[in-house]
Tab-separated table of C-alpha atoms in Angstrom:
chain	number	residue	atom	x	y	z
N	1	MET	CA	0.000	0.000	0.000
N	2	THR	CA	2.975	2.306	-0.011
N	3	GLN	CA	4.453	4.263	-2.874
N	4	ARG	CA	8.109	4.438	-3.670
N	5	PHE	CA	9.595	7.911	-4.039
N	6	GLY	CA	9.263	9.176	-7.575
N	7	THR	CA	6.405	6.857	-8.535
N	8	MET	CA	2.675	7.479	-8.715
N	9	ARG	CA	-0.236	5.115	-8.635
N	10	PRO	CA	-2.282	4.961	-11.843
N	11	ALA	CA	-5.394	6.190	-9.988
N	12	ASN	CA	-3.512	9.192	-8.606
N	13	ALA	CA	-1.983	9.933	-12.006
N	14	LEU	CA	-5.456	9.806	-13.550
N	15	SER	CA	-6.752	12.220	-10.903
N	16	LEU	CA	-3.859	14.592	-11.536
N	17	GLY	CA	-4.412	14.497	-15.291
N	18	ALA	CA	-8.138	15.116	-14.901
N	19	ALA	CA	-7.518	18.036	-12.520
N	20	ILE	CA	-5.101	19.663	-14.989
N	21	ALA	CA	-7.591	19.180	-17.815
N	22	ILE	CA	-10.406	20.769	-15.776
N	23	GLY	CA	-8.155	23.698	-14.835
N	24	LEU	CA	-7.184	24.308	-18.461
N	25	ALA	CA	-10.818	24.077	-19.538
N	26	GLY	CA	-11.829	26.639	-16.931
N	27	SER	CA	-9.041	29.024	-17.923
N	28	THR	CA	-10.397	29.278	-21.474
N	29	GLY	CA	-13.451	31.160	-20.273
N	30	HIS	CA	-15.746	28.900	-22.295
N	31	PRO	CA	-19.077	28.213	-20.547
N	32	VAL	CA	-18.515	24.458	-20.824
N	33	GLY	CA	-15.106	24.839	-19.179
N	34	LEU	CA	-16.606	26.764	-16.293
N	35	ALA	CA	-19.410	24.228	-15.907
N	36	VAL	CA	-16.942	21.324	-15.819
N	37	SER	CA	-14.963	23.023	-13.036
N	38	ALA	CA	-17.772	22.079	-10.623
N	39	GLY	CA	-16.257	18.585	-10.582
N	40	MET	CA	-12.895	19.834	-9.307
N	41	PRO	CA	-13.480	18.884	-5.607
N	42	ILE	CA	-14.391	15.312	-6.536
N	43	VAL	CA	-11.417	14.835	-8.853
N	44	CYS	CA	-8.914	16.412	-6.463
N	45	LEU	CA	-10.088	14.640	-3.292
N	46	LEU	CA	-10.494	11.148	-4.757
N	47	PRO	CA	-6.781	10.194	-4.477
N	48	GLY	CA	-5.838	7.849	-1.665
N	49	SER	CA	-3.452	10.156	0.189
N	50	ARG	CA	-3.179	13.783	1.273
N	51	LYS	CA	-0.014	14.206	-0.787
N	52	ALA	CA	-1.760	12.991	-3.917
N	53	ALA	CA	-4.716	15.291	-3.188
N	54	PHE	CA	-2.319	18.245	-2.927
N	55	GLU	CA	-0.679	17.305	-6.228
N	56	SER	CA	-4.038	17.116	-7.991
N	57	THR	CA	-5.277	20.376	-6.514
N	58	LEU	CA	-2.020	22.112	-7.369
N	59	GLY	CA	-2.332	20.760	-10.898
N	60	TYR	CA	-5.819	22.266	-11.171
N	61	TYR	CA	-4.745	25.721	-10.008
N	62	THR	CA	-1.459	25.899	-11.919
N	63	ALA	CA	-3.303	24.928	-15.103
N	64	GLY	CA	-6.204	27.268	-14.443
N	65	LEU	CA	-4.051	30.241	-13.468
N	66	TRP	CA	-1.514	30.087	-16.296
N	67	PRO	CA	-2.931	33.264	-17.976
N	68	MET	CA	-1.607	35.163	-14.952
N	69	ILE	CA	1.955	34.775	-16.225
N	70	PRO	CA	1.704	36.686	-19.533
N	71	GLY	CA	-0.854	39.045	-18.010
N	72	LEU	CA	1.414	40.027	-15.122
N	73	GLN	CA	4.438	40.251	-17.403
N	74	ARG	CA	2.708	42.937	-19.404
N	75	TYR	CA	1.071	44.597	-16.392
N	76	ILE	CA	4.208	45.157	-14.338
N	77	GLY	CA	6.355	45.912	-17.418
N	78	SER	CA	9.996	45.250	-18.146
N	79	SER	CA	11.278	47.230	-15.154
N	80	ALA	CA	10.537	44.358	-12.728
N	81	SER	CA	12.150	40.939	-12.632
N	82	PRO	CA	10.660	38.485	-15.164
N	83	LEU	CA	10.563	35.926	-12.361
N	84	ILE	CA	7.903	37.856	-10.437
N	85	PRO	CA	4.945	36.667	-12.602
N	86	PHE	CA	6.079	33.039	-12.226
N	87	ALA	CA	6.504	33.445	-8.477
N	88	VAL	CA	3.068	35.048	-8.067
N	89	TRP	CA	1.452	32.350	-10.222
N	90	LEU	CA	3.020	29.505	-8.253
N	91	LEU	CA	2.399	31.117	-4.851
N	92	ALA	CA	-1.274	31.724	-5.651
N	93	ALA	CA	-1.697	28.118	-6.801
N	94	ILE	CA	-0.050	26.750	-3.642
N	95	LEU	CA	-2.068	28.954	-1.280
N	96	LEU	CA	-5.371	28.041	-2.920
N	97	SER	CA	-4.434	24.343	-2.797
N	98	VAL	CA	-3.895	24.329	0.959
N	99	PRO	CA	-7.589	24.292	2.062
N	100	TRP	CA	-8.366	21.399	-0.267
N	101	THR	CA	-5.333	19.492	0.961
N	102	VAL	CA	-6.474	19.973	4.545
N	103	ALA	CA	-9.983	18.878	3.536
N	104	TRP	CA	-8.734	15.474	2.365
N	105	THR	CA	-9.485	12.630	4.768
N	106	ASP	CA	-9.633	8.853	4.714
N	107	ARG	CA	-12.896	9.081	6.699
N	108	THR	CA	-15.032	9.802	3.703
N	109	ARG	CA	-18.228	10.672	5.595
N	110	LYS	CA	-16.528	13.843	6.850
N	111	TYR	CA	-16.477	15.211	3.314
N	112	ILE	CA	-20.059	16.357	3.862
N	113	TRP	CA	-18.719	19.266	5.929
N	114	ARG	CA	-15.068	19.370	4.857
N	115	VAL	CA	-15.787	20.230	1.218
N	116	PRO	CA	-18.063	23.211	2.053
N	117	LEU	CA	-15.436	24.485	4.503
N	118	ALA	CA	-12.791	24.309	1.767
N	119	PHE	CA	-15.095	26.366	-0.459
N	120	VAL	CA	-15.510	28.931	2.309
N	121	ALA	CA	-11.752	29.128	2.928
N	122	THR	CA	-10.979	29.782	-0.757
N	123	THR	CA	-13.829	32.277	-1.172
N	124	ILE	CA	-13.630	34.682	1.781
N	125	PRO	CA	-10.569	36.839	2.566
N	126	PRO	CA	-7.710	36.505	2.982
N	127	LEU	CA	-7.538	33.739	0.342
N	128	GLY	CA	-10.635	35.177	-1.305
N	129	ILE	CA	-8.487	38.114	-2.470
N	130	ILE	CA	-6.807	35.672	-4.883
N	131	GLY	CA	-9.739	33.251	-5.149
N	132	PHE	CA	-9.547	32.684	-8.899
N	133	ILE	CA	-11.286	29.967	-10.981
N	134	SER	CA	-13.561	28.920	-8.156
N	135	PRO	CA	-15.793	25.940	-9.008
N	136	LEU	CA	-18.667	27.988	-7.561
N	137	THR	CA	-18.602	30.060	-10.758
N	138	ALA	CA	-20.113	27.052	-12.529
N	139	ALA	CA	-23.440	27.496	-10.724
N	140	GLY	CA	-24.937	29.893	-13.261
N	141	PHE	CA	-24.350	27.569	-16.203
N	142	LEU	CA	-25.450	24.423	-14.362
N	143	PHE	CA	-28.418	25.787	-12.428
N	144	PRO	CA	-29.541	29.067	-14.005
N	145	SER	CA	-32.154	31.213	-12.266
N	146	THR	CA	-31.886	29.214	-9.025
N	147	SER	CA	-30.096	31.893	-6.989
N	148	TRP	CA	-28.620	30.738	-3.667
N	149	ALA	CA	-30.081	27.229	-4.042
N	150	GLY	CA	-27.978	26.608	-7.147
N	151	LEU	CA	-24.901	27.959	-5.405
N	152	ALA	CA	-25.543	25.684	-2.410
N	153	ALA	CA	-25.889	22.693	-4.739
N	154	VAL	CA	-22.463	23.301	-6.290
N	155	ALA	CA	-20.926	23.719	-2.819
N	156	LEU	CA	-22.607	20.747	-1.105
N	157	LEU	CA	-23.112	18.010	-3.694
N	158	PRO	CA	-19.408	17.155	-4.196
N	159	GLY	CA	-19.121	16.471	-0.456
N	160	VAL	CA	-22.223	14.284	-0.560
N	161	LEU	CA	-20.910	12.231	-3.479
N	162	LEU	CA	-17.498	11.811	-1.866
N	163	ALA	CA	-19.055	10.850	1.464
N	164	ALA	CA	-21.263	8.260	-0.239
N	165	ARG	CA	-18.184	6.154	-1.005
N	166	GLY	CA	-17.920	5.198	2.658
N	167	MET	CA	-21.560	4.203	3.047
N	168	ALA	CA	-23.141	0.783	2.775
N	169	ARG	CA	-24.278	-0.127	-0.718
N	170	ARG	CA	-27.954	0.690	-0.227
N	171	ARG	CA	-27.259	3.974	1.520
N	172	ARG	CA	-24.681	4.892	-1.104
N	173	PHE	CA	-27.188	4.202	-3.862
N	174	ALA	CA	-29.868	6.241	-2.065
N	175	ALA	CA	-27.482	9.175	-1.446
N	176	MET	CA	-26.351	9.269	-5.059
N	177	CYS	CA	-29.919	9.049	-6.352
N	178	LEU	CA	-30.927	11.897	-4.056
N	179	ALA	CA	-27.995	13.998	-5.271
N	180	PHE	CA	-28.875	13.445	-8.918
N	181	VAL	CA	-32.561	14.159	-8.289
N	182	ILE	CA	-31.666	17.469	-6.631
N	183	CYS	CA	-29.299	18.394	-9.474
N	184	GLY	CA	-31.853	17.473	-12.100
N	185	SER	CA	-34.646	19.339	-10.368
N	186	LEU	CA	-32.588	22.524	-10.028
N	187	ALA	CA	-31.348	22.348	-13.614
N	188	ILE	CA	-34.824	21.763	-15.028
N	189	SER	CA	-36.591	24.309	-12.825
N	190	GLY	CA	-34.065	26.991	-13.745
N	191	ARG	CA	-34.300	26.326	-17.462
N	192	ALA	CA	-38.062	26.136	-17.334
N	193	ARG	CA	-38.070	29.911	-17.034
N	194	THR	CA	-37.975	31.425	-20.506
N	195	PRO	CA	-35.600	33.020	-21.145
N	196	VAL	CA	-32.872	32.032	-18.672
N	197	GLU	CA	-31.237	35.466	-18.969
N	198	ALA	CA	-33.104	38.324	-17.347
N	199	ALA	CA	-34.665	40.924	-19.587
N	200	THR	CA	-32.397	43.899	-20.178
N	201	LEU	CA	-33.187	47.312	-18.731
N	202	PRO	CA	-34.604	49.636	-21.420
N	203	GLY	CA	-32.408	52.662	-21.984
N	204	TRP	CA	-29.274	51.122	-20.429
N	205	VAL	CA	-26.216	50.590	-22.656
N	206	GLY	CA	-22.699	49.314	-21.983
N	207	VAL	CA	-20.129	50.857	-24.328
N	208	ASN	CA	-16.926	49.052	-25.336
N	209	THR	CA	-13.916	51.125	-26.415
N	210	HIS	CA	-10.564	50.453	-28.068
N	211	PHE	CA	-8.231	53.167	-26.794
N	212	GLY	CA	-5.590	50.888	-25.296
N	213	ASP	CA	-3.504	52.555	-22.600
N	214	VAL	CA	-5.360	55.822	-21.974
N	215	SER	CA	-2.598	56.999	-19.629
N	216	GLN	CA	-0.451	57.713	-22.696
N	217	PRO	CA	-0.264	61.391	-23.775
N	218	PHE	CA	-3.415	62.708	-25.487
N	219	ARG	CA	-5.211	59.333	-25.493
N	220	ASP	CA	-7.192	60.423	-22.463
N	221	TYR	CA	-8.336	63.495	-24.371
N	222	GLY	CA	-9.440	61.259	-27.256
N	223	ALA	CA	-11.333	59.026	-24.833
N	224	ALA	CA	-13.019	62.041	-23.200
N	225	ALA	CA	-14.058	63.405	-26.590
N	226	PHE	CA	-15.469	60.009	-27.575
N	227	ILE	CA	-17.533	59.745	-24.389
N	228	GLN	CA	-18.967	63.221	-24.835
N	229	GLU	CA	-19.821	62.602	-28.501
N	230	LYS	CA	-21.370	59.215	-27.665
N	231	ALA	CA	-23.502	60.773	-24.941
N	232	ALA	CA	-24.637	63.566	-27.249
N	233	GLU	CA	-25.713	61.240	-30.084
N	234	SER	CA	-27.127	58.348	-28.036
N	235	PRO	CA	-30.808	58.173	-27.036
N	236	ALA	CA	-29.865	55.873	-24.115
N	237	ARG	CA	-30.799	57.026	-20.634
N	238	VAL	CA	-27.813	55.331	-18.927
N	239	LEU	CA	-24.445	54.966	-20.680
N	240	ILE	CA	-21.785	52.787	-19.030
N	241	PHE	CA	-18.114	53.239	-19.973
N	242	PRO	CA	-15.087	51.049	-19.130
N	243	GLU	CA	-12.781	51.054	-16.147
N	244	PHE	CA	-10.193	53.834	-16.002
N	245	ILE	CA	-11.321	55.345	-19.296
N	246	VAL	CA	-10.650	58.680	-17.569
N	247	PRO	CA	-7.268	58.126	-15.858
N	248	ARG	CA	-7.545	61.056	-13.460
N	249	TRP	CA	-10.821	62.733	-12.528
N	250	SER	CA	-10.435	65.986	-10.621
N	251	GLU	CA	-12.187	69.319	-10.246
N	252	ALA	CA	-10.341	70.529	-13.340
N	253	THR	CA	-11.582	67.530	-15.312
N	254	GLU	CA	-15.121	68.315	-14.232
N	255	ALA	CA	-14.685	71.874	-15.436
N	256	PHE	CA	-13.501	70.571	-18.794
N	257	TRP	CA	-16.636	68.371	-18.975
N	258	ARG	CA	-18.964	71.139	-17.821
N	259	ARG	CA	-20.942	71.650	-21.020
N	260	ALA	CA	-21.293	67.939	-21.762
N	261	LEU	CA	-22.570	67.238	-18.243
N	262	ASP	CA	-25.008	70.144	-18.442
N	263	ARG	CA	-26.461	68.634	-21.626
N	264	CYS	CA	-26.790	65.265	-19.886
N	265	ARG	CA	-28.662	66.835	-16.986
N	266	GLN	CA	-31.047	68.605	-19.340
N	267	ARG	CA	-31.749	65.333	-21.176
N	268	GLY	CA	-32.048	63.262	-17.995
N	269	GLN	CA	-29.068	61.180	-19.097
N	270	VAL	CA	-26.693	59.407	-16.700
N	271	LEU	CA	-23.036	58.656	-17.489
N	272	VAL	CA	-21.339	55.830	-15.569
N	273	ILE	CA	-17.602	56.262	-16.137
N	274	GLY	CA	-14.601	54.314	-14.879
N	275	ALA	CA	-12.134	56.864	-13.561
N	276	GLY	CA	-9.103	57.343	-11.352
N	277	LEU	CA	-9.783	59.496	-8.312
N	278	PRO	CA	-6.691	61.019	-6.635
N	279	THR	CA	-6.383	60.087	-2.970
N	280	ASN	CA	-6.059	63.576	-1.534
N	281	SER	CA	-4.541	62.441	1.744
N	282	ARG	CA	-1.502	61.088	-0.067
N	283	ILE	CA	-1.029	63.716	-2.747
N	284	LYS	CA	1.850	66.049	-2.176
N	285	ASP	CA	2.346	69.466	-3.732
N	286	ASN	CA	4.527	68.508	-6.666
N	287	GLY	CA	4.012	71.577	-8.783
N	288	PRO	CA	1.189	73.174	-10.753
N	289	ALA	CA	-2.140	71.408	-10.767
N	290	PHE	CA	-4.608	71.285	-13.645
N	291	SER	CA	-5.498	74.678	-15.079
N	292	PHE	CA	-9.216	75.396	-14.766
N	293	ALA	CA	-9.017	78.413	-17.047
N	294	SER	CA	-7.082	76.572	-19.740
N	295	ALA	CA	-9.555	73.713	-19.674
N	296	ILE	CA	-12.573	75.967	-20.119
N	297	ASP	CA	-10.830	78.102	-22.768
N	298	ALA	CA	-9.912	74.979	-24.694
N	299	LEU	CA	-13.487	73.758	-24.594
N	300	GLU	CA	-14.772	77.132	-25.778
N	301	SER	CA	-12.304	77.569	-28.640
N	302	LEU	CA	-11.857	73.889	-29.612
N	303	ASP	CA	-8.157	74.646	-29.880
N	304	SER	CA	-5.845	71.721	-29.142
N	305	SER	CA	-2.891	73.757	-27.911
N	306	PRO	CA	-4.436	74.730	-24.561
N	307	LEU	CA	-5.392	71.092	-24.091
N	308	ARG	CA	-1.753	70.110	-24.259
N	309	ALA	CA	-0.994	72.635	-21.560
N	310	ILE	CA	-3.700	71.103	-19.408
N	311	TYR	CA	-2.432	67.566	-19.663
N	312	TYR	CA	1.242	68.398	-19.413
N	313	SER	CA	0.641	70.397	-16.236
N	314	ALA	CA	-0.520	67.310	-14.335
N	315	PRO	CA	1.663	66.119	-11.472
N	316	SER	CA	4.483	63.987	-12.861
N	317	SER	CA	5.534	62.137	-9.735
N	318	PRO	CA	3.659	59.031	-8.572
N	319	GLU	CA	0.447	59.534	-6.666
N	320	SER	CA	-2.153	57.240	-5.199
N	321	VAL	CA	-5.206	56.997	-7.464
N	322	ASP	CA	-8.368	55.150	-6.478
N	323	ASN	CA	-10.041	52.966	-9.082
N	324	ALA	CA	-13.706	53.941	-9.138
N	325	LEU	CA	-16.927	54.448	-11.041
N	326	VAL	CA	-18.229	58.007	-11.110
N	327	ILE	CA	-21.892	58.730	-11.782
N	328	LEU	CA	-22.402	61.980	-13.678
N	329	GLY	CA	-25.130	63.915	-15.439
N	330	ALA	CA	-28.709	63.523	-14.215
N	331	SER	CA	-27.428	61.601	-11.158
N	332	SER	CA	-24.237	61.825	-9.159
N	333	GLY	CA	-22.234	59.458	-7.028
N	334	LYS	CA	-19.144	57.290	-6.922
N	335	LEU	CA	-18.244	53.737	-5.998
N	336	TYR	CA	-14.681	52.599	-5.289
N	337	GLN	CA	-13.160	49.297	-6.326
N	338	ARG	CA	-13.137	47.006	-3.303
N	339	VAL	CA	-10.393	44.582	-4.332
N	340	PRO	CA	-7.679	46.133	-6.526
N	341	VAL	CA	-5.030	43.965	-8.186
N	342	PRO	CA	-2.554	42.756	-5.510
N	343	ILE	CA	1.017	43.942	-6.138
N	344	GLY	CA	-0.029	45.829	-9.274
N	345	MET	CA	-2.382	48.300	-7.534
N	346	TRP	CA	-2.729	47.243	-3.905
N	347	ARG	CA	0.755	47.428	-2.395
N	348	PRO	CA	0.404	47.044	1.385
N	349	PHE	CA	3.948	48.210	2.137
N	350	SER	CA	4.168	51.035	-0.399
N	351	LYS	CA	3.314	54.719	-0.023
N	352	VAL	CA	1.718	54.676	-3.474
N	353	SER	CA	-1.057	52.122	-3.229
N	354	VAL	CA	-4.753	51.749	-4.025
N	355	PRO	CA	-6.578	50.924	-0.765
N	356	LEU	CA	-8.178	47.550	-0.121
N	357	ARG	CA	-11.832	48.120	0.807
N	358	LEU	CA	-13.247	44.744	1.799
N	359	ASN	CA	-16.097	46.393	3.709
N	360	GLY	CA	-16.820	48.932	0.990
N	361	PRO	CA	-20.203	49.074	-0.752
N	362	GLY	CA	-20.629	47.003	-3.896
N	363	VAL	CA	-24.082	48.222	-4.903
N	364	ILE	CA	-25.025	51.719	-6.024
N	365	GLU	CA	-28.351	53.236	-7.096
N	366	ILE	CA	-28.475	54.336	-10.738
N	367	ASP	CA	-31.660	55.476	-12.464
N	368	HIS	CA	-33.856	53.916	-9.746
N	369	GLN	CA	-32.049	50.573	-10.079
N	370	ARG	CA	-29.678	48.925	-7.604
N	371	ALA	CA	-26.573	47.981	-9.593
N	372	ALA	CA	-23.959	45.531	-8.294
N	373	VAL	CA	-20.640	46.836	-9.610
N	374	LEU	CA	-17.605	44.659	-10.364
N	375	ILE	CA	-14.479	46.475	-11.491
N	376	CYS	CA	-11.984	44.448	-13.554
N	377	TYR	CA	-10.058	42.231	-11.091
N	378	GLU	CA	-13.188	41.734	-8.985
N	379	GLU	CA	-14.829	39.981	-11.941
N	380	MET	CA	-12.492	37.005	-11.474
N	381	LEU	CA	-13.273	36.596	-7.769
N	382	THR	CA	-16.245	35.080	-5.956
N	383	PHE	CA	-16.255	37.065	-2.709
N	384	PRO	CA	-17.187	40.506	-4.160
N	385	VAL	CA	-20.033	39.003	-6.196
N	386	LEU	CA	-21.645	37.128	-3.315
N	387	VAL	CA	-21.352	40.071	-0.924
N	388	SER	CA	-23.056	42.273	-3.518
N	389	MET	CA	-25.848	39.733	-3.995
N	390	LEU	CA	-26.680	40.004	-0.296
N	391	ASP	CA	-27.755	43.604	-0.995
N	392	HIS	CA	-30.437	42.428	-3.465
N	393	PRO	CA	-29.287	44.249	-6.611
N	394	THR	CA	-31.506	44.550	-9.681
N	395	ALA	CA	-28.648	44.609	-12.241
N	396	ILE	CA	-24.960	43.761	-12.590
N	397	ILE	CA	-22.379	46.142	-14.074
N	398	GLY	CA	-18.951	44.837	-15.053
N	399	VAL	CA	-16.302	47.310	-16.242
N	400	SER	CA	-12.728	46.469	-17.139
N	401	ASN	CA	-9.634	47.678	-18.954
N	402	SER	CA	-8.221	44.646	-20.742
N	403	PHE	CA	-5.622	46.159	-23.060
N	404	TRP	CA	-2.756	44.811	-20.952
N	405	PHE	CA	-3.960	41.182	-21.057
N	406	ASP	CA	-5.821	41.073	-24.385
N	407	GLU	CA	-3.503	38.318	-25.631
N	408	THR	CA	-4.560	35.970	-22.825
N	409	THR	CA	-7.869	34.236	-22.057
N	410	ILE	CA	-8.516	36.472	-19.031
N	411	PRO	CA	-11.056	38.725	-20.824
N	412	GLN	CA	-13.014	35.650	-21.928
N	413	TYR	CA	-12.998	34.295	-18.379
N	414	GLN	CA	-14.172	37.614	-16.950
N	415	ALA	CA	-17.054	37.814	-19.414
N	416	ALA	CA	-18.074	34.181	-18.847
N	417	ALA	CA	-17.950	34.561	-15.062
N	418	LEU	CA	-20.141	37.667	-15.206
N	419	ARG	CA	-22.640	35.870	-17.439
N	420	SER	CA	-22.695	32.919	-15.071
N	421	TRP	CA	-23.522	35.091	-12.042
N	422	ALA	CA	-26.126	37.014	-14.038
N	423	ARG	CA	-27.750	33.730	-15.117
N	424	LEU	CA	-27.651	32.301	-11.593
N	425	PHE	CA	-29.389	35.286	-10.000
N	426	ARG	CA	-31.359	36.139	-13.162
N	427	LEU	CA	-30.186	39.729	-13.340
N	428	PRO	CA	-29.604	41.932	-16.407
N	429	LEU	CA	-25.885	42.304	-17.156
N	430	PHE	CA	-24.108	45.318	-18.626
N	431	MET	CA	-20.420	45.109	-19.556
N	432	ALA	CA	-18.054	47.837	-20.734
N	433	VAL	CA	-14.505	46.898	-21.742
N	434	ASN	CA	-11.613	49.003	-23.013
N	435	SER	CA	-9.197	47.002	-25.139
């Protein structure tokens, strides 16, 4: 019953191979891949030892998280060590594997509560901050329109099936039949509602853009002009624009937008814009700020030379900028990103860091609707979604800026995950992506 060092039992090798295949399928962002990921707990906890369970779980996460490597390489740039993306990828996979390794037991009946606890450990902070490719994301494709019942089924049924292995034959047969009846009932009841996707909200539009890195000189001006033109020509009541499409929103920026926002107010139109908001408590006086007069003069004369003065007069040294959605026009408000990208944006030991707001609001009222907002990185996690669902939203808004990982499957995964949650809770979904 023992294994020699360097060898692996065929059953364990099969489990490892299946876990890697499921992880790769999930990383593609295809709905089938996400649906298949629901079987991850069964595949990874079937091996006959804790070591083998760790190997299978690690195989699942390393395969599922591989898009992190090219994404991080482009995100952090060439100034950092090329080993950092590999280290982050491997560390994240190991940390997420730990709860499942601890959940393994040779007393199979304990899986009934061990599997749900492993789900909890990988969903809530601190691990929830990096809780990628969670099998819970499969719930919307397996059990659409079933809300929390479908989520509970994905979390509980693997433990039931694993625990059934240790039961007497008749009890095992009864437990498995019960599990399949529950799954079938949820799947059928959800799909019996026509259509599965919730009806869209009339007058709401998500706008995709293709500006790339808007922090480059003059691209932000082009993006601002596009938003204003789109708002002026669109009959939509609510227009949603991507994350960080305005890199730095300040009082001067608002002055530059004055006429466009006045038109929106007169028309009853609301603009939902992803923007960077300077964290005033950490901004130092590094020279001249934006010129209000130059901004207004440029808008009046439509002359590009004052605009250059505006954008070149911005502070050149690093500052802390919050990632947020700003609500402008007929309504006003703002909502900050709760979970910014670790290392890339949230740097706990750096003076220039976007704050982590785990207790921050995730739902905001827009045009008499309660919108659950997920900003870029949050779209890949489970914790921000479920916390927002507790506030009973009536719509989901997902905004992102994908230009730095367009060559990976991350954008496809983000979109599929959002669709899965929207299907599960039967909510209208609005996405806005800048590529």
